[in-house]
XYZ file of C-alpha atoms in Angstrom:
285
model
C 124.310 114.893 125.804
C 124.217 113.098 122.477
C 126.880 110.495 121.829
C 127.542 107.307 119.915
C 127.679 104.454 122.421
C 130.333 101.745 121.977
C 128.744 98.455 120.953
C 125.548 100.128 119.789
C 126.466 101.679 116.487
C 124.581 104.821 115.655
C 122.587 104.891 118.892
C 122.150 108.449 120.033
C 120.626 109.366 123.352
C 119.341 112.779 124.356
C 118.689 112.499 128.058
C 117.630 114.413 131.130
C 119.462 113.124 134.188
C 117.640 112.775 137.484
C 120.073 112.640 140.380
C 119.078 111.446 143.825
C 121.242 112.712 146.683
C 120.765 110.731 149.891
C 117.088 110.589 150.750
C 116.315 113.926 149.115
C 115.240 113.938 145.482
C 117.448 116.653 144.098
C 116.461 117.005 140.471
C 118.985 118.517 138.089
C 117.850 119.183 134.531
C 120.805 119.452 132.208
C 120.454 121.430 128.987
C 119.992 119.494 125.769
C 123.155 119.440 123.693
C 122.607 118.821 119.989
C 125.239 117.369 117.730
C 125.138 118.778 114.212
C 125.918 116.750 111.112
C 126.556 119.010 108.129
C 128.409 119.125 104.829
C 131.519 120.005 106.826
C 131.238 116.561 108.444
C 130.870 114.749 105.138
C 127.234 115.122 104.132
C 127.178 115.470 100.339
C 124.277 117.904 100.459
C 122.388 119.760 103.178
C 118.787 118.890 102.250
C 117.619 115.685 103.931
C 114.263 114.222 102.820
C 114.172 111.023 104.832
C 115.879 109.332 107.775
C 115.979 105.739 108.955
C 117.603 103.968 111.888
C 117.949 100.409 110.669
C 117.926 97.085 112.518
C 121.714 97.159 112.865
C 121.786 100.627 114.438
C 123.012 102.559 111.412
C 121.395 105.894 110.603
C 120.545 106.439 106.930
C 119.935 109.871 105.448
C 118.383 110.468 102.042
C 119.608 113.693 100.454
C 119.378 115.394 97.063
C 122.871 114.142 96.300
C 123.049 110.580 97.477
C 122.271 108.151 100.283
C 124.309 108.470 103.477
C 125.047 105.860 106.139
C 126.213 107.172 109.508
C 127.586 104.975 112.295
C 127.988 107.681 114.915
C 131.452 108.618 113.728
C 131.871 108.150 109.997
C 129.769 109.218 107.019
C 129.620 106.829 104.048
C 127.964 108.052 100.837
C 126.270 105.909 98.202
C 125.733 107.571 94.836
C 125.162 106.923 91.158
C 128.208 105.758 89.247
C 127.785 105.353 85.455
C 130.604 102.794 85.373
C 129.182 100.650 88.171
C 126.111 98.521 87.224
C 125.177 97.876 90.873
C 125.241 101.481 92.091
C 122.276 103.706 92.884
C 120.353 104.718 89.735
C 120.197 108.345 90.907
C 121.107 110.612 93.788
C 117.860 112.382 94.771
C 116.456 110.183 97.568
C 112.815 110.492 98.642
C 112.404 107.589 101.064
C 114.185 104.589 102.595
C 112.495 101.558 104.225
C 113.844 98.259 105.561
C 112.429 94.783 104.939
C 112.494 91.628 107.082
C 115.729 90.494 105.414
C 117.324 93.775 106.593
C 117.721 94.993 103.025
C 116.841 98.608 102.220
C 114.409 99.819 99.574
C 115.047 103.306 98.252
C 112.698 105.604 96.336
C 114.849 107.614 93.923
C 113.271 110.601 92.180
C 112.378 109.950 88.543
C 114.583 106.854 88.193
C 112.641 104.153 90.042
C 113.380 101.976 93.061
C 116.661 100.543 94.308
C 117.144 97.620 96.670
C 120.325 97.676 98.724
C 121.347 94.140 99.576
C 123.108 94.132 102.903
C 124.926 90.843 102.187
C 126.652 92.172 99.054
C 126.587 95.959 99.603
C 125.147 96.343 96.108
C 121.973 97.736 94.591
C 119.340 96.046 92.419
C 117.334 98.521 90.357
C 113.667 98.364 89.343
C 112.594 100.745 86.573
C 109.954 101.293 83.955
C 110.645 99.641 80.615
C 108.491 101.273 77.905
C 106.049 98.766 76.458
C 106.702 96.191 79.199
C 103.643 95.773 81.430
C 105.636 93.560 83.779
C 108.010 96.374 84.730
C 107.541 99.292 87.136
C 104.619 101.450 85.924
C 106.541 104.700 86.380
C 109.970 105.863 87.493
C 108.398 108.827 89.322
C 108.463 107.045 92.683
C 107.593 109.012 95.808
C 106.755 106.669 98.693
C 107.334 103.051 99.777
C 105.782 100.522 102.150
C 106.863 97.013 103.139
C 103.677 95.123 104.015
C 103.214 92.180 106.365
C 103.739 89.705 103.504
C 107.045 91.287 102.567
C 105.636 92.814 99.390
C 106.831 96.289 98.428
C 104.145 98.920 97.795
C 105.439 101.671 95.520
C 103.547 104.960 95.295
C 104.232 107.076 92.218
C 103.307 110.640 91.320
C 101.738 109.768 87.952
C 100.897 106.046 87.701
C 99.254 105.042 90.976
C 100.626 102.182 93.068
C 102.723 99.173 92.108
C 103.005 96.103 94.346
C 106.237 94.160 93.937
C 106.723 90.583 95.081
C 110.506 90.425 95.693
C 110.480 86.634 95.474
C 109.252 86.635 91.876
C 110.161 90.148 90.733
C 106.619 90.595 89.405
C 104.581 93.784 89.684
C 100.877 94.337 90.188
C 99.514 97.716 89.107
C 96.774 99.726 90.857
C 95.655 102.888 89.105
C 92.920 105.507 88.833
C 89.785 104.659 86.880
C 86.153 105.647 86.549
C 84.834 103.172 89.110
C 84.985 103.590 92.873
C 86.957 100.353 93.102
C 90.006 102.128 91.669
C 92.395 104.714 93.111
C 91.072 108.225 93.627
C 94.113 109.620 91.816
C 97.359 108.363 90.298
C 99.370 110.905 92.302
C 100.156 109.008 95.527
C 101.722 110.737 98.531
C 101.668 108.230 101.378
C 101.031 104.561 102.257
C 100.409 102.775 105.562
C 99.255 99.317 106.643
C 96.958 99.017 109.645
C 97.071 96.275 112.264
C 94.304 94.380 110.469
C 96.369 94.094 107.301
C 94.578 96.651 105.133
C 96.643 99.239 103.261
C 95.526 102.879 103.242
C 96.586 105.037 100.317
C 96.776 108.825 100.481
C 96.429 110.462 97.077
C 95.994 113.878 95.511
C 92.293 113.099 95.196
C 91.582 111.638 98.633
C 91.931 108.570 100.820
C 91.642 104.987 99.519
C 91.694 101.625 101.237
C 92.878 98.254 99.969
C 91.137 95.394 101.764
C 93.379 92.380 102.194
C 90.349 90.107 102.656
C 88.488 91.253 99.538
C 91.611 92.213 97.562
C 89.984 95.387 96.294
C 90.242 99.166 96.509
C 87.509 101.388 97.947
C 87.447 105.173 98.064
C 86.848 106.452 101.580
C 84.413 109.283 102.301
C 82.952 109.639 98.812
C 79.664 110.816 100.329
C 81.416 113.692 102.108
C 83.253 115.513 99.281
C 84.228 118.472 101.477
C 85.772 116.396 104.264
C 89.445 115.772 104.815
C 88.917 112.262 103.417
C 88.605 113.757 99.936
C 91.418 116.278 100.355
C 95.034 115.985 99.242
C 96.348 113.469 101.773
C 99.904 114.261 102.852
C 100.535 111.769 105.680
C 99.039 108.627 107.234
C 99.868 107.025 110.579
C 98.248 103.861 111.956
C 97.627 104.076 115.693
C 98.124 101.216 118.138
C 94.407 101.421 118.989
C 93.365 100.572 115.436
C 92.555 104.125 114.405
C 94.214 106.066 111.597
C 95.556 109.609 111.699
C 95.370 111.617 108.489
C 97.276 114.754 107.564
C 96.309 116.866 104.562
C 97.884 119.694 102.602
C 94.985 122.080 103.100
C 92.336 120.697 105.480
C 94.236 119.954 108.661
C 94.245 116.736 110.651
C 91.744 113.949 111.294
C 91.422 110.650 113.145
C 89.239 107.863 111.734
C 88.267 104.389 112.919
C 88.921 101.119 111.096
C 85.673 101.523 109.143
C 86.680 104.957 107.850
C 84.377 106.967 110.113
C 85.750 110.333 111.220
C 86.257 110.442 114.996
C 87.984 113.786 115.270
C 89.045 116.704 113.092
C 91.470 119.471 113.907
C 91.789 122.627 111.817
C 93.278 126.056 112.143
C 90.848 128.649 113.433
C 92.079 132.259 113.007
C 92.315 133.986 116.363
C 92.082 130.738 118.324
C 95.521 129.900 119.767
C 94.433 126.416 120.916
C 93.544 125.318 117.395
C 95.882 123.641 114.897
C 98.675 126.044 113.963
C 98.189 125.501 110.231
C 96.040 123.336 107.950
C 99.074 122.298 105.894
C 100.224 119.108 107.700
C 103.497 117.657 106.401
C 104.507 115.043 109.009
C 102.869 112.932 111.731
C 104.233 110.817 114.574
């Protein structure tokens, strides 16, 4: 069954019990019991876009009407408050990630990025200031990544990627341009860092790679315009073996090596039940 264990806040376990009776291995499989958390239990809204189990064991849920912290028993909601300068800047939450200081970074639709400081239980807000090149390039933030240096990569839907150094508060902007050393598109869906330190960027126009050694962007698969590498990239997952898994909105799934070479592709084939169920891939694990 699923339960909140004392001393381990927010830890849920769904388990199959194997019981040994004497010397005989009598296996009893108990049915999975799911616990439902709904608006009746305190959720402010029923659409959840992102989930995170943080380093302290709390479960965070990003909804269309605020950020929720759940400790296994109680729901606590964080929301925008016009009278509170250190509240969330908005309530529509796209993504939540945690940094090495155990603070949370929150992508809030159309109003920028918020940093929840665990020590003060308050939010710092990063937003675009018109005419200020040192501010966030766009408030249309969609995805976040904390890299190995502790820098925050911020993917937007209309201004490419910003890289924030939390220590200085300064931004670096990466955007689409004519050359192949720029982003394929300014509409960015997903970000991931591989074990070598490079950051892969999934955009509306294809897959890009930022090399940490050369400090430059390259577009992956430009010589294969019909491949998944030039499709709308929906999801990226770095494998423990150094390969990268790629999900797209219309061309299925692929696995590539660290050099960007395609090792495997999976697509839906009508009438073939062993093929991918659909070419529209929205999540990978």
